[in-house]
Structure formats: structure tokens, C-alpha cells
GROMACS .gro file of N, CA and C in nm:
model
  531
    1MET      N    1  -1.202   0.025   0.542
    1MET     CA    2  -1.062  -0.014   0.526
    1MET      C    3  -0.972   0.103   0.499
    2PRO      N    4  -0.868   0.113   0.577
    2PRO     CA    5  -0.777   0.226   0.586
    2PRO      C    6  -0.686   0.234   0.462
    3ALA      N    7  -0.647   0.327   0.423
    3ALA     CA    8  -0.557   0.360   0.307
    3ALA      C    9  -0.439   0.300   0.308
    4TYR      N   10  -0.358   0.268   0.231
    4TYR     CA   11  -0.222   0.201   0.255
    4TYR      C   12  -0.083   0.323   0.252
    5HIS      N   13  -0.021   0.291   0.381
    5HIS     CA   14   0.054   0.408   0.386
    5HIS      C   15   0.208   0.352   0.330
    6SER      N   16   0.298   0.455   0.333
    6SER     CA   17   0.445   0.435   0.317
    6SER      C   18   0.513   0.361   0.405
    7SER      N   19   0.585   0.285   0.361
    7SER     CA   20   0.682   0.180   0.425
    7SER      C   21   0.833   0.295   0.471
    8PHE      N   22   0.821   0.388   0.387
    8PHE     CA   23   0.934   0.494   0.394
    8PHE      C   24   0.914   0.576   0.541
    9ASN      N   25   0.797   0.571   0.597
    9ASN     CA   26   0.786   0.683   0.699
    9ASN      C   27   0.882   0.664   0.831
   10SER      N   28   0.914   0.521   0.840
   10SER     CA   29   1.016   0.503   0.942
   10SER      C   30   1.188   0.550   0.898
   11PHE      N   31   1.213   0.578   0.773
   11PHE     CA   32   1.347   0.633   0.736
   11PHE      C   33   1.412   0.728   0.834
   12GLU      N   34   1.539   0.674   0.865
   12GLU     CA   35   1.609   0.820   0.972
   12GLU      C   36   1.719   0.834   0.921
   13ASN      N   37   1.770   0.953   0.952
   13ASN     CA   38   1.879   1.044   0.875
   13ASN      C   39   1.876   1.058   0.762
   14VAL      N   40   1.750   1.105   0.700
   14VAL     CA   41   1.730   1.162   0.563
   14VAL      C   42   1.674   1.292   0.554
   15ARG      N   43   1.760   1.364   0.468
   15ARG     CA   44   1.739   1.518   0.464
   15ARG      C   45   1.555   1.556   0.429
   16VAL      N   46   1.517   1.610   0.499
   16VAL     CA   47   1.367   1.653   0.495
   16VAL      C   48   1.339   1.783   0.446
   17ILE      N   49   1.283   1.807   0.308
   17ILE     CA   50   1.247   1.944   0.281
   17ILE      C   51   1.139   1.984   0.260
   18ASN      N   52   1.031   2.063   0.294
   18ASN     CA   53   0.878   2.099   0.283
   18ASN      C   54   0.811   1.969   0.304
   19GLY      N   55   0.859   1.888   0.403
   19GLY     CA   56   0.786   1.776   0.447
   19GLY      C   57   0.818   1.657   0.359
   20LEU      N   58   0.890   1.659   0.270
   20LEU     CA   59   0.904   1.549   0.188
   20LEU      C   60   1.066   1.503   0.235
   21PRO      N   61   1.092   1.381   0.228
   21PRO     CA   62   1.230   1.307   0.232
   21PRO      C   63   1.286   1.313   0.120
   22LEU      N   64   1.411   1.335   0.113
   22LEU     CA   65   1.468   1.336   0.008
   22LEU      C   66   1.565   1.177  -0.004
   23LEU      N   67   1.458   1.086  -0.056
   23LEU     CA   68   1.503   0.941  -0.031
   23LEU      C   69   1.583   0.885  -0.118
   24PRO      N   70   1.660   0.801  -0.116
   24PRO     CA   71   1.755   0.740  -0.211
   24PRO      C   72   1.673   0.645  -0.333
   25LEU      N   73   1.704   0.674  -0.449
   25LEU     CA   74   1.632   0.620  -0.556
   25LEU      C   75   1.699   0.529  -0.663
   26LEU      N   76   1.650   0.455  -0.714
   26LEU     CA   77   1.717   0.327  -0.780
   26LEU      C   78   1.680   0.401  -0.925
   27THR      N   79   1.786   0.509  -1.000
   27THR     CA   80   1.778   0.550  -1.098
   27THR      C   81   1.876   0.592  -1.153
   28ARG      N   82   1.898   0.603  -1.270
   28ARG     CA   83   2.009   0.674  -1.364
   28ARG      C   84   1.991   0.817  -1.390
   29THR      N   85   1.862   0.879  -1.376
   29THR     CA   86   1.843   1.012  -1.393
   29THR      C   87   1.908   1.121  -1.277
   30ARG      N   88   1.977   1.208  -1.317
   30ARG     CA   89   2.091   1.267  -1.251
   30ARG      C   90   1.997   1.386  -1.175
   31GLY      N   91   2.030   1.409  -1.058
   31GLY     CA   92   1.960   1.490  -0.968
   31GLY      C   93   2.049   1.461  -0.822
   32PRO      N   94   1.941   1.529  -0.718
   32PRO     CA   95   2.008   1.555  -0.600
   32PRO      C   96   1.980   1.411  -0.508
   33SER      N   97   1.914   1.350  -0.555
   33SER     CA   98   1.890   1.230  -0.471
   33SER      C   99   2.020   1.147  -0.434
   34PRO      N  100   2.031   1.097  -0.320
   34PRO     CA  101   2.123   1.013  -0.256
   34PRO      C  102   2.135   0.874  -0.322
   35TYR      N  103   2.249   0.814  -0.312
   35TYR     CA  104   2.287   0.707  -0.396
   35TYR      C  105   2.222   0.627  -0.322
   36ALA      N  106   2.175   0.524  -0.399
   36ALA     CA  107   2.077   0.413  -0.341
   36ALA      C  108   2.180   0.306  -0.285
   37ASP      N  109   2.165   0.237  -0.191
   37ASP     CA  110   2.238   0.106  -0.122
   37ASP      C  111   2.235   0.018  -0.230
   38PRO      N  112   2.342  -0.065  -0.306
   38PRO     CA  113   2.322  -0.180  -0.386
   38PRO      C  114   2.225  -0.275  -0.378
   39SER      N  115   2.203  -0.304  -0.243
   39SER     CA  116   2.122  -0.392  -0.190
   39SER      C  117   1.965  -0.373  -0.200
   40MET      N  118   1.958  -0.237  -0.201
   40MET     CA  119   1.820  -0.206  -0.233
   40MET      C  120   1.765  -0.243  -0.355
   41THR      N  121   1.644  -0.312  -0.355
   41THR     CA  122   1.563  -0.347  -0.475
   41THR      C  123   1.444  -0.283  -0.477
   42HIS      N  124   1.408  -0.202  -0.380
   42HIS     CA  125   1.268  -0.162  -0.398
   42HIS      C  126   1.263  -0.009  -0.353
   43ASP      N  127   1.217   0.095  -0.417
   43ASP     CA  128   1.256   0.241  -0.384
   43ASP      C  129   1.092   0.314  -0.362
   44ALA      N  130   1.112   0.419  -0.320
   44ALA     CA  131   0.946   0.501  -0.304
   44ALA      C  132   0.890   0.502  -0.418
   45ILE      N  133   0.974   0.511  -0.532
   45ILE     CA  134   0.852   0.517  -0.683
   45ILE      C  135   0.784   0.363  -0.714
   46ASP      N  136   0.893   0.269  -0.660
   46ASP     CA  137   0.793   0.126  -0.695
   46ASP      C  138   0.687   0.121  -0.586
   47GLU      N  139   0.727   0.172  -0.492
   47GLU     CA  140   0.613   0.158  -0.387
   47GLU      C  141   0.461   0.235  -0.413
   48ALA      N  142   0.504   0.376  -0.465
   48ALA     CA  143   0.403   0.444  -0.526
   48ALA      C  144   0.341   0.388  -0.626
   49LEU      N  145   0.421   0.346  -0.733
   49LEU     CA  146   0.314   0.260  -0.837
   49LEU      C  147   0.261   0.139  -0.800
   50GLU      N  148   0.318   0.095  -0.698
   50GLU     CA  149   0.247  -0.013  -0.653
   50GLU      C  150   0.103  -0.001  -0.591
   51LEU      N  151   0.097   0.118  -0.493
   51LEU     CA  152   0.011   0.172  -0.420
   51LEU      C  153  -0.086   0.264  -0.458
   52PHE      N  154  -0.074   0.324  -0.624
   52PHE     CA  155  -0.135   0.408  -0.683
   52PHE      C  156  -0.289   0.338  -0.699
   53ARG      N  157  -0.297   0.258  -0.760
   53ARG     CA  158  -0.437   0.191  -0.775
   53ARG      C  159  -0.539   0.170  -0.652
   54PRO      N  160  -0.473   0.093  -0.557
   54PRO     CA  161  -0.573   0.090  -0.437
   54PRO      C  162  -0.574   0.232  -0.370
   55ASN      N  163  -0.499   0.320  -0.365
   55ASN     CA  164  -0.500   0.440  -0.297
   55ASN      C  165  -0.568   0.536  -0.367
   56SER      N  166  -0.569   0.533  -0.518
   56SER     CA  167  -0.665   0.626  -0.582
   56SER      C  168  -0.818   0.621  -0.555
   57LEU      N  169  -0.873   0.517  -0.482
   57LEU     CA  170  -0.982   0.464  -0.455
   57LEU      C  171  -1.035   0.549  -0.328
   58PHE      N  172  -0.964   0.602  -0.242
   58PHE     CA  173  -0.981   0.667  -0.119
   58PHE      C  174  -1.009   0.800  -0.115
   59LYS      N  175  -1.096   0.855  -0.052
   59LYS     CA  176  -1.126   1.016  -0.030
   59LYS      C  177  -1.054   1.071   0.050
   60ASN      N  178  -1.021   0.991   0.138
   60ASN     CA  179  -0.962   1.051   0.284
   60ASN      C  180  -0.845   0.985   0.308
   61PHE      N  181  -0.701   1.028   0.356
   61PHE     CA  182  -0.592   1.005   0.361
   61PHE      C  183  -0.522   1.046   0.501
   62GLU      N  184  -0.489   0.961   0.607
   62GLU     CA  185  -0.417   1.027   0.716
   62GLU      C  186  -0.268   1.034   0.689
   63ILE      N  187  -0.219   1.119   0.696
   63ILE     CA  188  -0.071   1.116   0.647
   63ILE      C  189   0.007   1.067   0.809
   64LYS      N  190   0.101   0.974   0.795
   64LYS     CA  191   0.150   0.909   0.921
   64LYS      C  192   0.313   0.933   0.937
   65GLY      N  193   0.359   1.015   0.836
   65GLY     CA  194   0.493   1.054   0.791
   65GLY      C  195   0.518   1.100   0.709
   66ASN      N  196   0.677   1.163   0.691
   66ASN     CA  197   0.708   1.196   0.565
   66ASN      C  198   0.686   1.106   0.458
   67GLY      N  199   0.703   0.997   0.463
   67GLY     CA  200   0.694   0.903   0.357
   67GLY      C  201   0.550   0.904   0.289
   68ASP      N  202   0.472   0.933   0.357
   68ASP     CA  203   0.356   0.965   0.307
   68ASP      C  204   0.358   1.068   0.234
   69ARG      N  205   0.384   1.192   0.260
   69ARG     CA  206   0.370   1.297   0.209
   69ARG      C  207   0.441   1.275   0.059
   70LEU      N  208   0.519   1.212   0.026
   70LEU     CA  209   0.621   1.164  -0.110
   70LEU      C  210   0.521   1.089  -0.180
   71LEU      N  211   0.465   0.986  -0.127
   71LEU     CA  212   0.364   0.913  -0.175
   71LEU      C  213   0.251   0.982  -0.237
   72ILE      N  214   0.212   1.061  -0.137
   72ILE     CA  215   0.100   1.155  -0.210
   72ILE      C  216   0.130   1.218  -0.345
   73TYR      N  217   0.258   1.291  -0.315
   73TYR     CA  218   0.308   1.367  -0.445
   73TYR      C  219   0.325   1.266  -0.570
   74ILE      N  220   0.391   1.159  -0.558
   74ILE     CA  221   0.387   1.055  -0.657
   74ILE      C  222   0.268   1.016  -0.719
   75ILE      N  223   0.163   0.984  -0.622
   75ILE     CA  224   0.023   0.946  -0.684
   75ILE      C  225  -0.036   1.033  -0.760
   76LEU      N  226  -0.028   1.187  -0.725
   76LEU     CA  227  -0.082   1.264  -0.793
   76LEU      C  228   0.000   1.305  -0.909
   77PHE      N  229   0.118   1.295  -0.927
   77PHE     CA  230   0.189   1.311  -1.051
   77PHE      C  231   0.148   1.179  -1.149
   78THR      N  232   0.171   1.068  -1.104
   78THR     CA  233   0.102   0.930  -1.143
   78THR      C  234  -0.036   0.959  -1.205
   79SER      N  235  -0.142   1.036  -1.169
   79SER     CA  236  -0.253   1.058  -1.228
   79SER      C  237  -0.271   1.117  -1.339
   80GLN      N  238  -0.177   1.237  -1.314
   80GLN     CA  239  -0.154   1.352  -1.419
   80GLN      C  240  -0.098   1.304  -1.550
   81CYS      N  241  -0.015   1.202  -1.522
   81CYS     CA  242   0.068   1.121  -1.616
   81CYS      C  243  -0.061   1.042  -1.694
   82LEU      N  244  -0.128   0.997  -1.642
   82LEU     CA  245  -0.197   0.872  -1.694
   82LEU      C  246  -0.339   0.959  -1.795
   83ASN      N  247  -0.352   1.088  -1.734
   83ASN     CA  248  -0.445   1.180  -1.801
   83ASN      C  249  -0.409   1.241  -1.924
   84ARG      N  250  -0.282   1.230  -1.949
   84ARG     CA  251  -0.217   1.252  -2.064
   84ARG      C  252  -0.213   1.172  -2.196
   85LEU      N  253  -0.225   1.060  -2.140
   85LEU     CA  254  -0.247   0.913  -2.236
   85LEU      C  255  -0.380   0.894  -2.301
   86ARG      N  256  -0.376   0.854  -2.412
   86ARG     CA  257  -0.517   0.826  -2.483
   86ARG      C  258  -0.502   0.695  -2.533
   87PRO      N  259  -0.628   0.602  -2.551
   87PRO     CA  260  -0.610   0.467  -2.597
   87PRO      C  261  -0.535   0.458  -2.739
   88THR      N  262  -0.522   0.561  -2.806
   88THR     CA  263  -0.426   0.527  -2.938
   88THR      C  264  -0.292   0.600  -2.917
   89THR      N  265  -0.208   0.631  -2.815
   89THR     CA  266  -0.123   0.657  -2.766
   89THR      C  267   0.005   0.573  -2.791
   90THR      N  268   0.067   0.568  -2.867
   90THR     CA  269   0.196   0.455  -2.895
   90THR      C  270   0.291   0.474  -2.755
   91GLN      N  271   0.364   0.371  -2.757
   91GLN     CA  272   0.470   0.377  -2.616
   91GLN      C  273   0.566   0.482  -2.671
   92SER      N  274   0.625   0.498  -2.787
   92SER     CA  275   0.709   0.621  -2.810
   92SER      C  276   0.662   0.732  -2.791
   93GLU      N  277   0.507   0.775  -2.815
   93GLU     CA  278   0.491   0.879  -2.829
   93GLU      C  279   0.466   0.915  -2.680
   94ALA      N  280   0.379   0.802  -2.578
   94ALA     CA  281   0.372   0.812  -2.436
   94ALA      C  282   0.509   0.859  -2.383
   95THR      N  283   0.625   0.794  -2.411
   95THR     CA  284   0.756   0.848  -2.370
   95THR      C  285   0.788   0.977  -2.362
   96LYS      N  286   0.772   1.027  -2.487
   96LYS     CA  287   0.842   1.170  -2.529
   96LYS      C  288   0.693   1.256  -2.439
   97ALA      N  289   0.557   1.222  -2.454
   97ALA     CA  290   0.499   1.350  -2.394
   97ALA      C  291   0.484   1.321  -2.212
   98LEU      N  292   0.518   1.199  -2.148
   98LEU     CA  293   0.563   1.222  -2.010
   98LEU      C  294   0.699   1.277  -1.979
   99TYR      N  295   0.781   1.250  -2.052
   99TYR     CA  296   0.901   1.336  -2.025
   99TYR      C  297   0.884   1.441  -2.022
  100SER      N  298   0.828   1.516  -2.128
  100SER     CA  299   0.792   1.658  -2.135
  100SER      C  300   0.712   1.694  -2.019
  101LEU      N  301   0.612   1.620  -2.000
  101LEU     CA  302   0.544   1.647  -1.862
  101LEU      C  303   0.632   1.665  -1.731
  102ALA      N  304   0.716   1.577  -1.739
  102ALA     CA  305   0.820   1.566  -1.605
  102ALA      C  306   0.909   1.662  -1.586
  103VAL      N  307   0.931   1.722  -1.689
  103VAL     CA  308   1.044   1.834  -1.695
  103VAL      C  309   0.990   1.993  -1.704
  104THR      N  310   0.862   1.981  -1.719
  104THR     CA  311   0.817   2.125  -1.731
  104THR      C  312   0.732   2.168  -1.598
  105ASN      N  313   0.722   2.291  -1.557
  105ASN     CA  314   0.666   2.322  -1.475
  105ASN      C  315   0.677   2.230  -1.328
  106VAL      N  316   0.774   2.204  -1.271
  106VAL     CA  317   0.774   2.103  -1.169
  106VAL      C  318   0.695   2.188  -1.038
  107VAL      N  319   0.613   2.172  -0.995
  107VAL     CA  320   0.506   2.223  -0.897
  107VAL      C  321   0.614   2.139  -0.758
  108ILE      N  322   0.621   2.246  -0.674
  108ILE     CA  323   0.660   2.167  -0.530
  108ILE      C  324   0.547   2.227  -0.421
  109PRO      N  325   0.527   2.117  -0.343
  109PRO     CA  326   0.405   2.138  -0.219
  109PRO      C  327   0.399   2.274  -0.144
  110ALA      N  328   0.517   2.369  -0.162
  110ALA     CA  329   0.480   2.505  -0.086
  110ALA      C  330   0.398   2.582  -0.198
  111ASP      N  331   0.422   2.548  -0.314
  111ASP     CA  332   0.351   2.645  -0.404
  111ASP      C  333   0.213   2.643  -0.395
  112ALA      N  334   0.159   2.755  -0.423
  112ALA     CA  335   0.001   2.788  -0.404
  112ALA      C  336  -0.084   2.701  -0.495
  113THR      N  337  -0.007   2.671  -0.591
  113THR     CA  338  -0.100   2.577  -0.703
  113THR      C  339  -0.108   2.438  -0.671
  114PHE      N  340  -0.024   2.387  -0.590
  114PHE     CA  341  -0.013   2.242  -0.557
  114PHE      C  342  -0.140   2.202  -0.445
  115PRO      N  343  -0.211   2.104  -0.524
  115PRO     CA  344  -0.359   2.114  -0.461
  115PRO      C  345  -0.362   2.081  -0.296
  116LEU      N  346  -0.263   2.009  -0.253
  116LEU     CA  347  -0.279   1.984  -0.098
  116LEU      C  348  -0.170   2.050  -0.052
  117HIS      N  349  -0.104   2.180  -0.079
  117HIS     CA  350  -0.029   2.265   0.001
  117HIS      C  351  -0.028   2.276   0.137
  118ASN      N  352  -0.156   2.290   0.205
  118ASN     CA  353  -0.183   2.310   0.335
  118ASN      C  354  -0.154   2.187   0.416
  119MET      N  355  -0.137   2.072   0.351
  119MET     CA  356  -0.093   1.958   0.432
  119MET      C  357   0.065   1.945   0.445
  120TYR      N  358   0.153   2.042   0.375
  120TYR     CA  359   0.293   2.042   0.400
  120TYR      C  360   0.320   2.163   0.475
  121PRO      N  361   0.465   2.118   0.529
  121PRO     CA  362   0.483   2.260   0.615
  121PRO      C  363   0.584   2.328   0.508
  122GLY      N  364   0.597   2.487   0.547
  122GLY     CA  365   0.699   2.547   0.448
  122GLY      C  366   0.804   2.532   0.396
  123VAL      N  367   0.880   2.583   0.307
  123VAL     CA  368   1.018   2.586   0.276
  123VAL      C  369   1.086   2.703   0.354
  124MET      N  370   1.197   2.669   0.426
  124MET     CA  371   1.271   2.767   0.488
  124MET      C  372   1.353   2.891   0.382
  125ASP      N  373   1.418   2.839   0.268
  125ASP     CA  374   1.455   2.946   0.202
  125ASP      C  375   1.471   2.916   0.066
  126LYS      N  376   1.512   2.956  -0.037
  126LYS     CA  377   1.532   2.947  -0.209
  126LYS      C  378   1.611   2.848  -0.225
  127SER      N  379   1.740   2.812  -0.153
  127SER     CA  380   1.828   2.714  -0.182
  127SER      C  381   1.737   2.569  -0.154
  128GLU      N  382   1.683   2.584  -0.032
  128GLU     CA  383   1.589   2.446  -0.026
  128GLU      C  384   1.487   2.424  -0.150
  129SER      N  385   1.451   2.552  -0.150
  129SER     CA  386   1.313   2.512  -0.263
  129SER      C  387   1.362   2.480  -0.388
  130ASP      N  388   1.497   2.533  -0.439
  130ASP     CA  389   1.535   2.470  -0.573
  130ASP      C  390   1.595   2.319  -0.575
  131THR      N  391   1.656   2.274  -0.471
  131THR     CA  392   1.708   2.152  -0.425
  131THR      C  393   1.578   2.068  -0.421
  132LEU      N  394   1.473   2.096  -0.356
  132LEU     CA  395   1.329   2.001  -0.362
  132LEU      C  396   1.285   2.031  -0.501
  133ARG      N  397   1.307   2.106  -0.570
  133ARG     CA  398   1.231   2.128  -0.729
  133ARG      C  399   1.319   2.016  -0.796
  134GLN      N  400   1.462   2.015  -0.777
  134GLN     CA  401   1.540   1.952  -0.847
  134GLN      C  402   1.507   1.790  -0.819
  135TYR      N  403   1.503   1.757  -0.708
  135TYR     CA  404   1.467   1.648  -0.640
  135TYR      C  405   1.359   1.590  -0.703
  136LEU      N  406   1.231   1.673  -0.678
  136LEU     CA  407   1.097   1.626  -0.763
  136LEU      C  408   1.110   1.588  -0.898
  137ALA      N  409   1.166   1.698  -0.982
  137ALA     CA  410   1.218   1.673  -1.101
  137ALA      C  411   1.270   1.537  -1.132
  138GLN      N  412   1.355   1.496  -1.087
  138GLN     CA  413   1.428   1.344  -1.081
  138GLN      C  414   1.334   1.262  -1.063
  139VAL      N  415   1.228   1.257  -0.958
  139VAL     CA  416   1.133   1.181  -0.926
  139VAL      C  417   1.030   1.156  -1.040
  140ARG      N  418   0.980   1.272  -1.081
  140ARG     CA  419   0.884   1.295  -1.191
  140ARG      C  420   0.946   1.234  -1.305
  141GLN      N  421   1.093   1.245  -1.349
  141GLN     CA  422   1.116   1.171  -1.467
  141GLN      C  423   1.151   1.026  -1.470
  142GLU      N  424   1.194   0.981  -1.323
  142GLU     CA  425   1.163   0.844  -1.320
  142GLU      C  426   1.046   0.759  -1.309
  143VAL      N  427   0.948   0.850  -1.268
  143VAL     CA  428   0.798   0.812  -1.246
  143VAL      C  429   0.744   0.790  -1.384
  144ALA      N  430   0.791   0.884  -1.493
  144ALA     CA  431   0.744   0.877  -1.621
  144ALA      C  432   0.821   0.745  -1.689
  145LEU      N  433   0.943   0.697  -1.680
  145LEU     CA  434   1.007   0.600  -1.727
  145LEU      C  435   0.923   0.486  -1.705
  146ARG      N  436   0.919   0.462  -1.570
  146ARG     CA  437   0.856   0.356  -1.524
  146ARG      C  438   0.715   0.331  -1.544
  147LEU      N  439   0.643   0.426  -1.540
  147LEU     CA  440   0.484   0.421  -1.563
  147LEU      C  441   0.454   0.381  -1.719
  148VAL      N  442   0.530   0.415  -1.812
  148VAL     CA  443   0.543   0.385  -1.920
  148VAL      C  444   0.559   0.250  -1.953
  149ALA      N  445   0.699   0.197  -1.894
  149ALA     CA  446   0.700   0.051  -1.872
  149ALA      C  447   0.587  -0.038  -1.820
  150LEU      N  448   0.504   0.016  -1.719
  150LEU     CA  449   0.415  -0.055  -1.666
  150LEU      C  450   0.297  -0.058  -1.796
  151VAL      N  451   0.249   0.053  -1.806
  151VAL     CA  452   0.150   0.084  -1.884
  151VAL      C  453   0.142  -0.009  -2.017
  152TYR      N  454   0.262   0.022  -2.083
  152TYR     CA  455   0.286  -0.097  -2.206
  152TYR      C  456   0.350  -0.199  -2.187
  153ALA      N  457   0.332  -0.278  -2.073
  153ALA     CA  458   0.410  -0.376  -2.051
  153ALA      C  459   0.364  -0.499  -2.145
  154GLY      N  460   0.210  -0.486  -2.212
  154GLY     CA  461   0.159  -0.608  -2.293
  154GLY      C  462   0.255  -0.618  -2.392
  155ASP      N  463   0.144  -0.551  -2.518
  155ASP     CA  464   0.230  -0.563  -2.659
  155ASP      C  465   0.318  -0.446  -2.688
  156GLY      N  466   0.274  -0.366  -2.625
  156GLY     CA  467   0.384  -0.228  -2.645
  156GLY      C  468   0.335  -0.124  -2.726
  157VAL      N  469   0.187  -0.201  -2.788
  157VAL     CA  470   0.148  -0.110  -2.868
  157VAL      C  471   0.025   0.031  -2.834
  158ALA      N  472  -0.067  -0.080  -2.764
  158ALA     CA  473  -0.163   0.020  -2.705
  158ALA      C  474  -0.147   0.021  -2.562
  159PRO      N  475  -0.203   0.132  -2.469
  159PRO     CA  476  -0.191   0.131  -2.331
  159PRO      C  477  -0.269   0.020  -2.258
  160SER      N  478  -0.224  -0.033  -2.154
  160SER     CA  479  -0.314  -0.105  -2.085
  160SER      C  480  -0.450  -0.065  -2.028
  161LYS      N  481  -0.570  -0.136  -2.075
  161LYS     CA  482  -0.693  -0.098  -2.005
  161LYS      C  483  -0.695  -0.066  -1.854
  162TRP      N  484  -0.657  -0.176  -1.798
  162TRP     CA  485  -0.642  -0.198  -1.661
  162TRP      C  486  -0.575  -0.031  -1.602
  163TRP      N  487  -0.470  -0.009  -1.650
  163TRP     CA  488  -0.400   0.118  -1.604
  163TRP      C  489  -0.511   0.241  -1.645
  164MET      N  490  -0.543   0.236  -1.763
  164MET     CA  491  -0.642   0.338  -1.821
  164MET      C  492  -0.763   0.373  -1.734
  165SER      N  493  -0.775   0.266  -1.707
  165SER     CA  494  -0.938   0.290  -1.617
  165SER      C  495  -0.932   0.373  -1.490
  166PHE      N  496  -0.805   0.402  -1.477
  166PHE     CA  497  -0.788   0.470  -1.340
  166PHE      C  498  -0.752   0.634  -1.388
  167GLN      N  499  -0.829   0.650  -1.504
  167GLN     CA  500  -0.773   0.807  -1.546
  167GLN      C  501  -0.868   0.895  -1.503
  168LYS      N  502  -1.016   0.830  -1.484
  168LYS     CA  503  -1.111   0.897  -1.382
  168LYS      C  504  -1.104   0.921  -1.255
  169ARG      N  505  -1.045   0.822  -1.189
  169ARG     CA  506  -1.007   0.818  -1.040
  169ARG      C  507  -0.914   0.925  -0.994
  170HIS      N  508  -0.947   1.008  -0.899
  170HIS     CA  509  -0.855   1.102  -0.855
  170HIS      C  510  -0.843   1.079  -0.691
  171PHE      N  511  -0.680   1.079  -0.630
  171PHE     CA  512  -0.683   1.048  -0.481
  171PHE      C  513  -0.725   1.145  -0.429
  172MET      N  514  -0.792   1.149  -0.337
  172MET     CA  515  -0.846   1.238  -0.253
  172MET      C  516  -0.948   1.350  -0.310
  173GLY      N  517  -0.991   1.319  -0.429
  173GLY     CA  518  -1.061   1.415  -0.548
  173GLY      C  519  -0.971   1.484  -0.567
  174LYS      N  520  -0.852   1.499  -0.587
  174LYS     CA  521  -0.740   1.600  -0.655
  174LYS      C  522  -0.657   1.598  -0.750
  175THR      N  523  -0.638   1.684  -0.834
  175THR     CA  524  -0.533   1.662  -0.937
  175THR      C  525  -0.430   1.767  -0.937
  176MET      N  526  -0.325   1.738  -0.996
  176MET     CA  527  -0.235   1.833  -1.019
  176MET      C  528  -0.253   1.873  -1.157
  177ALA      N  529  -0.248   2.040  -1.159
  177ALA     CA  530  -0.295   2.142  -1.271
  177ALA      C  531  -0.174   2.091  -1.376
   0.00000   0.00000   0.00000
């Protein structure tokens, strides 16, 4: 059975830096993301959170477009977020911890510390690198907000065991440090 790929692979007229498309996001977080079309109900973050659990079971993943590269980045960050949570973490503690994780040490795929940096093309110059870092910081903040809402969807006191069971699963056997 093949892995699930991004539906945003076919997006045209989108700026691409380091193999990552700067897609519009449904967010209120400030950043360089293009404004989302008001009719848009689903963005790349929603898709990545939906595909996180099935894709984290795969050890191989064929990249079919730039949307897949963004999907990989979000899946790796989501895994890192889940590893920060403990069964006793409250929703407010999780919000603070994941926000802190989202804004500190934003790694871009061009960095040598990124686990799959060889699957991404290089960055042309420092201004592109800075723009990508700002975009990924915006994506990470939005992922952290939405993930907390999903993980604590039940009673809001304890994280969902269904989501927490994926702490030990790593997409392609890789994790972000």
C-alpha cells in the first residue's frame, strides 16, 4: 500500500523556496504566508494533520511534488510536538510548551541538522532563507495550535490516548531534533 501524498502538489503560481511551496494558510498568525482565498476550507496544515497518523506508519515515501515536501516537514514537526507531551500534561501546559517549541530553533530543510536535508534542493541566498524560516515559523505556530485542539478534543484535561500512541512512531524512521 503506498503512502498518502499531498493534494497541494499540483498548485501552480506559488512561490517555492528550498523545494517548499509557500502555500496560503487559514491562519491568524502573522507571517509571509499568502492570504487564503475566503472560499478555502482546507489548507496544507489540515491535510498534514489528517495524514499524520497513516503516513507515520510508512518507512518509505516517494516525493511526487513540492506539496509532499511541505507535508513531510509538517509531519516531522507534528511528531516532535507529540513527543513533548506527556499523559499528565494539561491543555494549557501543552499550549505553552508547543508554542515555545514552534518559535524556538526553526530548522529549515537546507540546514544540515534537518533529518532529510538531502531530499530538498538548496537555498539561493540569505533573504530566501530568512523568508522560508519565517514561513515555517508561521506554519509551526499554526500546527501547534491546531494539534493541541485535536489532542485535547475530548475532555480537555488529558491528551487523547489515540494521538499519544503515535509518540513512538516516526515517519520514515526520522525525527527532528
